[in-house]
């Protein structure tokens, strides 16, 4: 995958999910740091991040017809 393709898929995610992926993988923040920024618990940040990753994987599978 090219980075611009991933960015295009990221742009289709809801803001709250795109935000945590950017914080984790672009800004290199840990889940506790993400939690601090968002004012939520570390567990909630981790859950949100895991859900966001799952949604992004689903988008990749749909775009590239992978199972």
XYZ file of C-alpha atoms in Angstrom:
67
model
C 0.000 0.000 0.000
C 1.083 3.520 -0.631
C 0.883 6.061 2.160
C -1.491 8.271 0.168
C -3.916 5.342 -0.148
C -3.847 4.786 3.616
C -4.358 8.511 4.235
C -7.342 8.476 1.872
C -8.837 5.567 3.833
C -8.089 7.314 7.133
C -10.018 10.332 5.870
C -13.127 8.163 5.564
C -13.054 7.226 9.261
C -15.073 9.172 11.795
C -12.993 11.974 13.326
C -12.871 10.336 16.769
C -11.269 7.203 15.283
C -8.987 8.984 12.827
C -7.778 11.151 15.715
C -6.571 8.247 17.867
C -4.808 6.552 14.951
C -2.983 9.788 14.125
C -2.039 10.298 17.771
C -0.708 6.756 18.080
C 1.052 6.182 14.772
C 1.925 9.667 13.525
C 2.485 11.519 16.809
C 3.843 8.368 18.515
C 1.733 8.823 21.656
C 1.131 5.892 24.006
C -2.431 4.965 25.028
C -1.981 6.697 28.430
C -0.805 9.848 26.630
C -3.757 9.661 24.228
C -6.050 9.284 27.232
C -4.568 12.408 28.808
C -5.028 14.440 25.618
C -8.643 13.292 25.205
C -9.510 13.458 28.904
C -10.588 9.806 29.027
C -9.319 6.713 30.808
C -6.406 4.720 29.429
C -8.755 1.783 28.944
C -11.185 3.917 26.930
C -8.310 5.198 24.785
C -7.110 1.650 24.136
C -10.609 0.466 23.254
C -11.099 3.415 20.893
C -7.722 2.754 19.261
C -8.429 -0.953 18.814
C -11.825 -0.199 17.289
C -10.267 2.389 14.960
C -7.656 -0.124 13.790
C -10.378 -2.712 13.205
C -12.394 -0.232 11.122
C -9.316 0.748 9.105
C -8.527 -2.928 8.418
C -12.118 -3.430 7.226
C -11.752 -0.485 4.855
C -8.509 -1.925 3.471
C -10.163 -5.319 2.930
C -13.101 -3.742 1.095
C -10.863 -1.560 -1.069
C -8.515 -4.398 -1.993
C -11.055 -7.252 -1.857
C -9.042 -9.254 0.653
C -10.501 -11.770 3.073
